[in-house]
Amino acid sequence: MMTNRQVGYPVAVLVLLVVGAGNWFFRGSSESVTNSHLVEEKHSQRARTTPATFDALQPASRGDDKLTNSARAVPEKEAGLPGRDLFVSFATGLPVADVVRVARAQHHFAPQSHITLFVAPGDISSIKTALQQRKIPADFIDLLDPSPLFKGDPMWDAFNAALRKQRIKSIAYRRACYIYTKRFFTVREYLRAHEERFDRVIFADARDLILQSDPFDQIKDPKGVYAFTEHQSFKADPKFNQVWARQCYGDDWVSELLDKKIVCAGVLMGGTEGILKYFDAFVEEFGKRGPCTASTDTAIHGRLLRKILPNMLNGPNVHIVPGETGKSLHLPMPAAWNGAISIDKKDVVRNEAGEPYSLVHLADRNKGLFGRYSKRWS
């Protein structure tokens, strides 16, 4: 997910997607659409396999380590997972304290759920020790290796070449852009292998995310996907979102979006069926577009939600929820709040109706709030 990602600035990225820094470098009412328009039948017959160029996931470790399962693990009945709600995320390079923050908060607010994090294999031991010290049950979380990343992955070669042509000189930024899109393929393969184990899924950035209650409670439609708007419209962001959309889909598409709110790719949730249809469509669309811009994931995300999925035969129901009135928020900079959101004396972030959000993304835009939250849960 990219949110005003500046060229040369290696923003870190969570299904919840966690992307940190380090050697591995990475970091209401709703606009609801029920599919009724028929398109080419091929959409309902899409292959369920990952393209051959993207290798199968590898287990983070072997042996009897209960904290670590292969991406193609045993069925739920044998694995003994505690719940059917899944919070999944990339956490390669994320500091151990931040992984602990994510795990402890979710275990507190949604103890019957399950977490899957994709982490650097060298971090598994220290993460495992930290979680055990904080009494997080071993079967609450899986730690998986997302290899291959970068070397040996054709997607990285494609991103590196395309972004160099776009004169993006920073290798760190090119690597970040690749990861933002790569995560969709990796999580799709994992979820496809485990679709019978889970009913509801949250896929989101975790590096800068806070929980205030059970985030799964807002998923009401088992065939739906939920995304959440930012405070800005496309018209107000000619430097980033307009550029990304134009580079992938042209001026006519940007014109269609100008009066609509930006839909951030940092949080996606829904029923397993709907989420998998979203991922399948994402993979198919990337196959057509390739790395068309720095924030390819954001450009494709917006196109899927606004155009492709609503017109897909047997596609998911699309719920685009206004950030000001929903239960999940992409925290805007304080100057843009306009009274729509507030933070009370207990650091609870509330929507314009005064209701607490379940989930707040981009929470580090308020350094004090995020610092206090991190200290409490890490």
Coordinates of C-alpha atoms in Angstrom, one line a residue:
M1 CA 0.0 0.0 0.0
M2 CA 1.3 3.5 -0.7
T3 CA -0.1 6.6 0.9
N4 CA 1.6 9.7 -0.5
R5 CA 4.8 7.7 -1.0
Q6 CA 7.4 10.1 -2.1
V7 CA 10.0 8.9 -4.5
G8 CA 13.2 8.1 -2.7
Y9 CA 11.4 7.8 0.6
P10 CA 11.4 4.1 1.7
V11 CA 8.1 4.0 3.5
A12 CA 7.5 0.8 5.3
V13 CA 4.6 -1.4 4.9
L14 CA 0.4 -5.7 6.9
V15 CA -2.9 -9.6 5.8
L16 CA -2.4 -7.6 8.6
L17 CA 0.5 -6.5 6.4
V18 CA 3.5 -5.5 8.4
V19 CA 6.4 -4.0 6.6
G20 CA 9.4 -2.7 8.5
A21 CA 12.9 -1.6 7.9
G22 CA 16.2 -3.5 8.1
N23 CA 18.2 -5.7 5.9
W24 CA 15.0 -7.3 4.5
F25 CA 13.6 -3.7 4.1
F26 CA 9.9 -3.8 4.4
R27 CA 9.0 -2.5 6.7
G28 CA -21.3 3.9 9.0
S29 CA -22.8 3.7 5.7
S30 CA -20.8 2.4 2.8
E31 CA -20.7 2.6 -0.9
S32 CA -21.8 -1.0 -1.4
V33 CA -22.0 -2.7 -4.8
T34 CA -23.7 -6.0 -5.3
N35 CA -22.6 -7.6 -8.6
S36 CA -25.4 -7.6 -11.1
H37 CA -23.6 -6.8 -14.4
L38 CA -22.4 -9.7 -16.6
V39 CA -19.0 -9.6 -18.2
E40 CA -16.9 -12.2 -20.0
E41 CA -17.5 -15.6 -18.5
K42 CA -13.7 -16.1 -18.1
H43 CA -13.9 -14.2 -14.9
S44 CA -15.9 -16.9 -13.2
Q45 CA -13.6 -19.6 -14.6
R46 CA -10.3 -18.1 -13.5
A47 CA -7.6 -20.6 -12.6
R48 CA -6.9 -20.9 -9.0
T49 CA -3.2 -21.5 -9.2
T50 CA -0.5 -18.9 -8.8
P51 CA 1.4 -18.1 -12.1
A52 CA 4.3 -20.4 -12.7
T53 CA 6.8 -17.5 -12.4
F54 CA 5.9 -17.1 -8.7
D55 CA 7.4 -19.9 -6.7
A56 CA 5.6 -21.7 -3.9
L57 CA 6.1 -20.4 -0.4
Q58 CA 8.7 -22.1 1.8
P59 CA 8.3 -23.0 5.5
A60 CA 10.1 -20.7 7.8
S61 CA 11.7 -23.6 9.6
R62 CA 11.3 -27.3 9.9
G63 CA 10.7 -29.6 12.9
D64 CA 8.3 -29.4 15.7
D65 CA 8.2 -25.6 16.2
K66 CA 4.5 -24.9 16.9
L67 CA 5.0 -21.2 16.1
T68 CA 5.9 -22.0 12.6
N69 CA 3.8 -23.7 9.9
S70 CA 4.4 -24.2 6.3
A71 CA 2.3 -22.1 3.9
R72 CA 0.7 -25.5 3.0
A73 CA 0.2 -26.7 6.5
V74 CA -2.1 -29.4 7.8
P75 CA -5.9 -28.9 7.9
E76 CA -7.5 -27.0 10.7
K77 CA -8.8 -30.0 12.6
E78 CA -5.2 -31.3 12.9
A79 CA -3.6 -27.9 13.4
G80 CA -5.9 -27.0 16.3
L81 CA -6.2 -23.3 15.5
P82 CA -8.2 -21.3 18.1
G83 CA -10.4 -19.4 15.7
R84 CA -11.7 -18.8 12.2
D85 CA -10.9 -15.1 11.9
L86 CA -7.5 -14.5 10.3
F87 CA -5.3 -11.5 10.6
V88 CA -2.4 -12.0 8.1
S89 CA 0.5 -9.7 7.4
F90 CA 3.9 -9.2 5.9
A91 CA 6.4 -8.5 8.8
T92 CA 9.7 -8.8 7.1
G93 CA 12.2 -6.5 8.8
L94 CA 9.7 -5.2 11.3
P95 CA 11.3 -4.8 14.8
V96 CA 10.4 -7.5 17.2
A97 CA 8.7 -5.0 19.5
D98 CA 6.3 -4.1 16.7
V99 CA 5.5 -7.7 16.0
V100 CA 4.8 -8.1 19.8
R101 CA 2.5 -5.0 19.7
V102 CA 0.4 -6.5 16.8
A103 CA 0.1 -9.9 18.5
R104 CA -0.6 -8.7 22.0
A105 CA -3.3 -6.2 20.9
Q106 CA -5.1 -8.7 18.7
H107 CA -4.9 -11.4 21.4
H108 CA -6.5 -9.0 23.8
F109 CA -9.3 -7.7 21.5
A110 CA -9.9 -10.9 19.4
P111 CA -8.5 -13.8 21.4
Q112 CA -10.4 -16.4 19.3
S113 CA -8.8 -15.2 16.1
H114 CA -5.5 -16.3 14.4
I115 CA -2.5 -14.4 13.1
T116 CA -0.2 -15.3 10.3
L117 CA 2.9 -13.2 9.7
F118 CA 5.4 -13.5 6.9
V119 CA 8.8 -12.7 8.5
A120 CA 12.5 -12.9 7.7
P121 CA 13.7 -16.4 8.7
G122 CA 16.5 -14.9 10.7
D123 CA 14.0 -13.1 12.9
I124 CA 11.8 -16.1 13.9
S125 CA 13.8 -17.2 16.9
S126 CA 13.8 -13.7 18.6
I127 CA 10.1 -13.2 17.7
K128 CA 9.2 -16.6 19.1
T129 CA 11.1 -15.9 22.4
A130 CA 9.5 -12.4 22.8
L131 CA 5.9 -13.8 22.2
Q132 CA 6.5 -16.6 24.7
Q133 CA 7.7 -14.2 27.3
R134 CA 4.5 -12.2 26.9
K135 CA 2.4 -15.4 27.1
I136 CA 1.0 -15.3 23.6
P137 CA -0.1 -18.9 22.9
A138 CA 2.0 -20.7 20.3
D139 CA -1.0 -21.8 18.3
F140 CA -2.3 -18.2 18.1
I141 CA 0.3 -17.2 15.5
D142 CA 2.1 -18.7 12.6
L143 CA 5.5 -17.3 11.3
L144 CA 6.2 -18.0 7.7
D145 CA 9.1 -17.3 5.3
P146 CA 7.9 -15.4 2.2
S147 CA 10.9 -16.4 0.1
P148 CA 11.9 -16.0 -2.6
L149 CA 12.1 -12.2 -2.4
F150 CA 14.3 -10.1 -4.7
K151 CA 17.0 -12.3 -6.1
G152 CA 15.5 -15.1 -8.1
D153 CA 12.0 -13.6 -8.3
P154 CA 11.0 -12.5 -11.8
M155 CA 8.6 -9.9 -10.3
W156 CA 11.6 -8.1 -8.7
D157 CA 13.5 -8.1 -12.0
A158 CA 10.4 -6.6 -13.7
F159 CA 9.9 -3.9 -11.0
N160 CA 13.6 -3.0 -10.8
A161 CA 13.8 -2.5 -14.6
A162 CA 10.5 -0.6 -14.9
L163 CA 11.2 1.8 -12.0
R164 CA 14.7 2.5 -13.2
K165 CA 13.1 3.5 -16.5
Q166 CA 10.9 5.9 -14.5
R167 CA 14.1 7.4 -13.1
I168 CA 13.6 6.2 -9.6
K169 CA 17.1 6.1 -8.4
S170 CA 16.7 4.8 -4.9
I171 CA 17.2 1.0 -4.7
A172 CA 15.5 1.1 -1.3
Y173 CA 12.4 2.7 -2.8
R174 CA 12.4 0.3 -5.7
R175 CA 12.6 -2.6 -3.3
A176 CA 9.7 -1.2 -1.3
C177 CA 7.5 -0.8 -4.4
Y178 CA 8.1 -4.4 -5.3
I179 CA 7.2 -5.7 -1.8
Y180 CA 3.9 -3.6 -1.8
T181 CA 2.7 -5.7 -4.8
K182 CA 4.5 -9.0 -4.0
R183 CA 2.5 -9.3 -0.8
F184 CA -0.7 -9.7 -2.6
F185 CA 0.6 -12.8 -4.5
T186 CA 2.1 -14.3 -1.3
V187 CA -1.0 -13.9 0.8
R188 CA -3.2 -15.1 -2.0
E189 CA -1.3 -18.4 -2.2
Y190 CA -1.4 -18.8 1.6
L191 CA -5.1 -18.1 1.8
R192 CA -5.9 -20.3 -1.2
A193 CA -4.2 -23.2 0.6
H194 CA -6.2 -22.5 3.8
E195 CA -9.5 -21.2 2.6
E196 CA -11.4 -23.9 4.5
R197 CA -9.9 -22.9 7.8
F198 CA -11.1 -19.3 7.9
D199 CA -14.3 -17.4 7.5
R200 CA -13.2 -13.8 7.8
V201 CA -9.9 -12.2 6.8
I202 CA -8.1 -8.9 7.5
F203 CA -5.2 -7.9 5.2
A204 CA -3.7 -4.6 6.2
D205 CA -0.5 -2.7 7.0
A206 CA 0.5 -3.4 10.6
R207 CA 3.6 -1.3 11.1
D208 CA 1.4 1.8 11.8
L209 CA -1.8 0.2 12.9
I210 CA -3.6 0.2 16.3
L211 CA -6.6 -1.8 17.5
Q212 CA -9.3 -0.5 19.9
S213 CA -11.7 -3.4 19.7
D214 CA -12.4 -6.6 17.8
P215 CA -11.8 -5.5 14.2
F216 CA -13.6 -8.6 12.7
D217 CA -17.0 -7.5 14.1
Q218 CA -17.4 -5.0 11.2
I219 CA -17.3 -7.8 8.6
K220 CA -21.0 -8.6 8.1
D221 CA -21.1 -9.8 4.5
P222 CA -19.5 -13.3 4.0
K223 CA -19.3 -12.6 0.2
G224 CA -18.1 -9.1 0.6
V225 CA -14.8 -7.1 0.5
Y226 CA -14.5 -4.0 2.6
A227 CA -12.2 -1.0 1.9
F228 CA -12.0 2.4 3.5
T229 CA -11.7 5.8 2.2
E230 CA -9.1 8.4 3.1
H231 CA -10.1 12.0 3.8
Q232 CA -8.7 13.3 0.5
S233 CA -10.4 13.2 -2.9
F234 CA -8.4 12.3 -6.0
K235 CA -8.8 15.9 -7.1
A236 CA -6.8 17.0 -4.1
D237 CA -3.9 14.7 -4.7
P238 CA -2.4 15.5 -8.2
K239 CA 1.2 14.6 -7.0
F240 CA 0.7 11.0 -6.1
N241 CA -2.6 9.1 -6.5
Q242 CA -3.5 10.9 -9.8
V243 CA 0.0 10.1 -11.1
W244 CA -0.2 6.4 -10.2
A245 CA -3.7 6.0 -11.6
R246 CA -2.7 7.8 -14.8
Q247 CA 0.4 5.8 -15.4
C248 CA -1.5 2.5 -15.2
Y249 CA -4.9 3.4 -16.7
G250 CA -4.7 6.8 -18.5
D251 CA -6.3 10.2 -18.3
D252 CA -9.9 9.0 -18.8
W253 CA -9.7 6.9 -15.7
V254 CA -8.3 9.7 -13.6
S255 CA -11.2 11.9 -14.8
E256 CA -13.7 9.3 -13.5
L257 CA -12.0 9.4 -10.1
L258 CA -11.5 13.1 -9.5
D259 CA -14.6 13.6 -7.4
K260 CA -14.2 10.3 -5.5
K261 CA -12.4 9.7 -2.2
I262 CA -9.0 7.9 -2.3
V263 CA -9.4 4.2 -1.3
C264 CA -6.3 3.3 0.6
A265 CA -4.8 -0.2 -0.1
G266 CA -3.5 -0.4 3.5
V267 CA -6.6 -2.2 4.9
L268 CA -8.7 -4.8 3.2
M269 CA -11.1 -7.1 4.9
G270 CA -14.0 -9.4 4.2
G271 CA -15.3 -13.0 4.0
T272 CA -12.7 -15.5 2.8
E273 CA -14.7 -16.1 -0.4
G274 CA -14.8 -12.4 -1.3
I275 CA -11.2 -11.8 -0.4
L276 CA -10.0 -14.7 -2.5
K277 CA -11.9 -13.3 -5.5
Y278 CA -10.3 -10.0 -4.9
F279 CA -6.8 -11.6 -4.8
D280 CA -7.5 -13.6 -8.0
A281 CA -8.6 -10.4 -9.8
F282 CA -5.5 -8.6 -8.5
V283 CA -3.2 -11.3 -9.9
E284 CA -5.0 -11.3 -13.2
E285 CA -4.9 -7.5 -13.5
F286 CA -1.2 -7.4 -12.6
G287 CA -0.6 -9.9 -15.3
K288 CA -2.1 -7.4 -17.8
R289 CA -0.5 -4.2 -16.5
G290 CA 2.8 -5.3 -14.9
P291 CA 4.7 -2.8 -12.7
C292 CA 3.1 0.2 -14.4
T293 CA 3.9 2.7 -11.7
A294 CA 5.7 3.0 -8.4
S295 CA 2.5 2.3 -6.4
T296 CA 1.2 -0.4 -8.7
D297 CA -0.7 -2.0 -5.8
T298 CA -2.6 1.2 -5.1
A299 CA -3.5 1.8 -8.7
I300 CA -4.8 -1.8 -9.2
H301 CA -6.6 -1.7 -5.8
G302 CA -8.6 1.4 -6.9
R303 CA -9.4 0.0 -10.3
L304 CA -10.6 -3.3 -8.8
L305 CA -12.9 -1.7 -6.3
R306 CA -14.4 1.0 -8.5
K307 CA -14.6 -0.8 -11.9
I308 CA -13.5 -4.4 -12.2
L309 CA -15.1 -6.2 -9.2
P310 CA -18.6 -4.6 -9.5
N311 CA -18.8 -5.7 -13.1
M312 CA -17.4 -9.2 -12.6
L313 CA -19.6 -12.2 -13.1
N314 CA -20.1 -13.8 -9.6
G315 CA -17.7 -11.3 -8.1
P316 CA -17.7 -10.2 -4.5
N317 CA -19.9 -7.5 -3.1
V318 CA -17.9 -4.4 -2.8
H319 CA -18.3 -2.2 0.3
I320 CA -16.4 1.2 0.2
V321 CA -16.8 2.6 3.7
P322 CA -16.3 6.3 4.4
G323 CA -13.5 6.7 6.9
E324 CA -15.3 9.4 8.9
T325 CA -18.3 7.2 9.7
G326 CA -17.0 3.6 9.6
K327 CA -15.2 1.5 12.1
S328 CA -11.8 1.5 10.4
L329 CA -9.8 4.6 9.7
H330 CA -6.8 5.7 7.7
L331 CA -5.7 8.5 10.1
P332 CA -5.4 11.8 8.3
M333 CA -2.9 14.5 9.3
P334 CA -4.4 16.5 12.1
A335 CA -4.9 19.6 9.9
A336 CA -7.3 17.6 7.7
W337 CA -9.6 16.3 10.5
N338 CA -12.2 19.1 10.2
G339 CA -14.0 17.8 13.3
A340 CA -14.9 14.5 11.6
I341 CA -12.7 12.5 14.0
S342 CA -11.4 13.1 17.5
I343 CA -9.1 11.6 20.1
D344 CA -10.4 11.7 23.7
K345 CA -8.4 12.0 26.9
K346 CA -7.9 8.2 27.1
D347 CA -6.4 8.2 23.6
V348 CA -9.5 6.6 22.0
V349 CA -9.9 7.6 18.4
R350 CA -13.6 8.2 17.5
N351 CA -15.5 8.8 14.3
E352 CA -17.8 11.8 13.7
A353 CA -20.6 10.0 15.5
G354 CA -18.4 9.7 18.6
E355 CA -18.0 5.9 18.2
P356 CA -14.6 4.3 18.8
Y357 CA -12.9 2.9 15.7
S358 CA -12.0 -0.8 15.9
L359 CA -8.9 -0.3 13.8
V360 CA -6.8 2.8 13.0
H361 CA -4.2 2.6 10.2
L362 CA -1.5 5.3 9.6
A363 CA -1.7 5.9 13.4
D364 CA 1.9 7.1 13.4
R365 CA 0.8 10.3 11.8
N366 CA 0.0 11.3 15.4
K367 CA 3.3 10.6 17.0
G368 CA 2.1 11.0 20.6
L369 CA -0.9 8.7 20.2
F370 CA 1.1 6.0 18.4
G371 CA 4.0 6.2 20.8
R372 CA 1.8 5.7 23.9
Y373 CA 0.0 2.9 22.2
S374 CA 3.2 1.1 21.2
K375 CA 4.6 1.5 24.7
R376 CA 1.5 -0.1 26.2
W377 CA 1.3 -3.1 23.9
S378 CA 5.0 -3.8 23.1

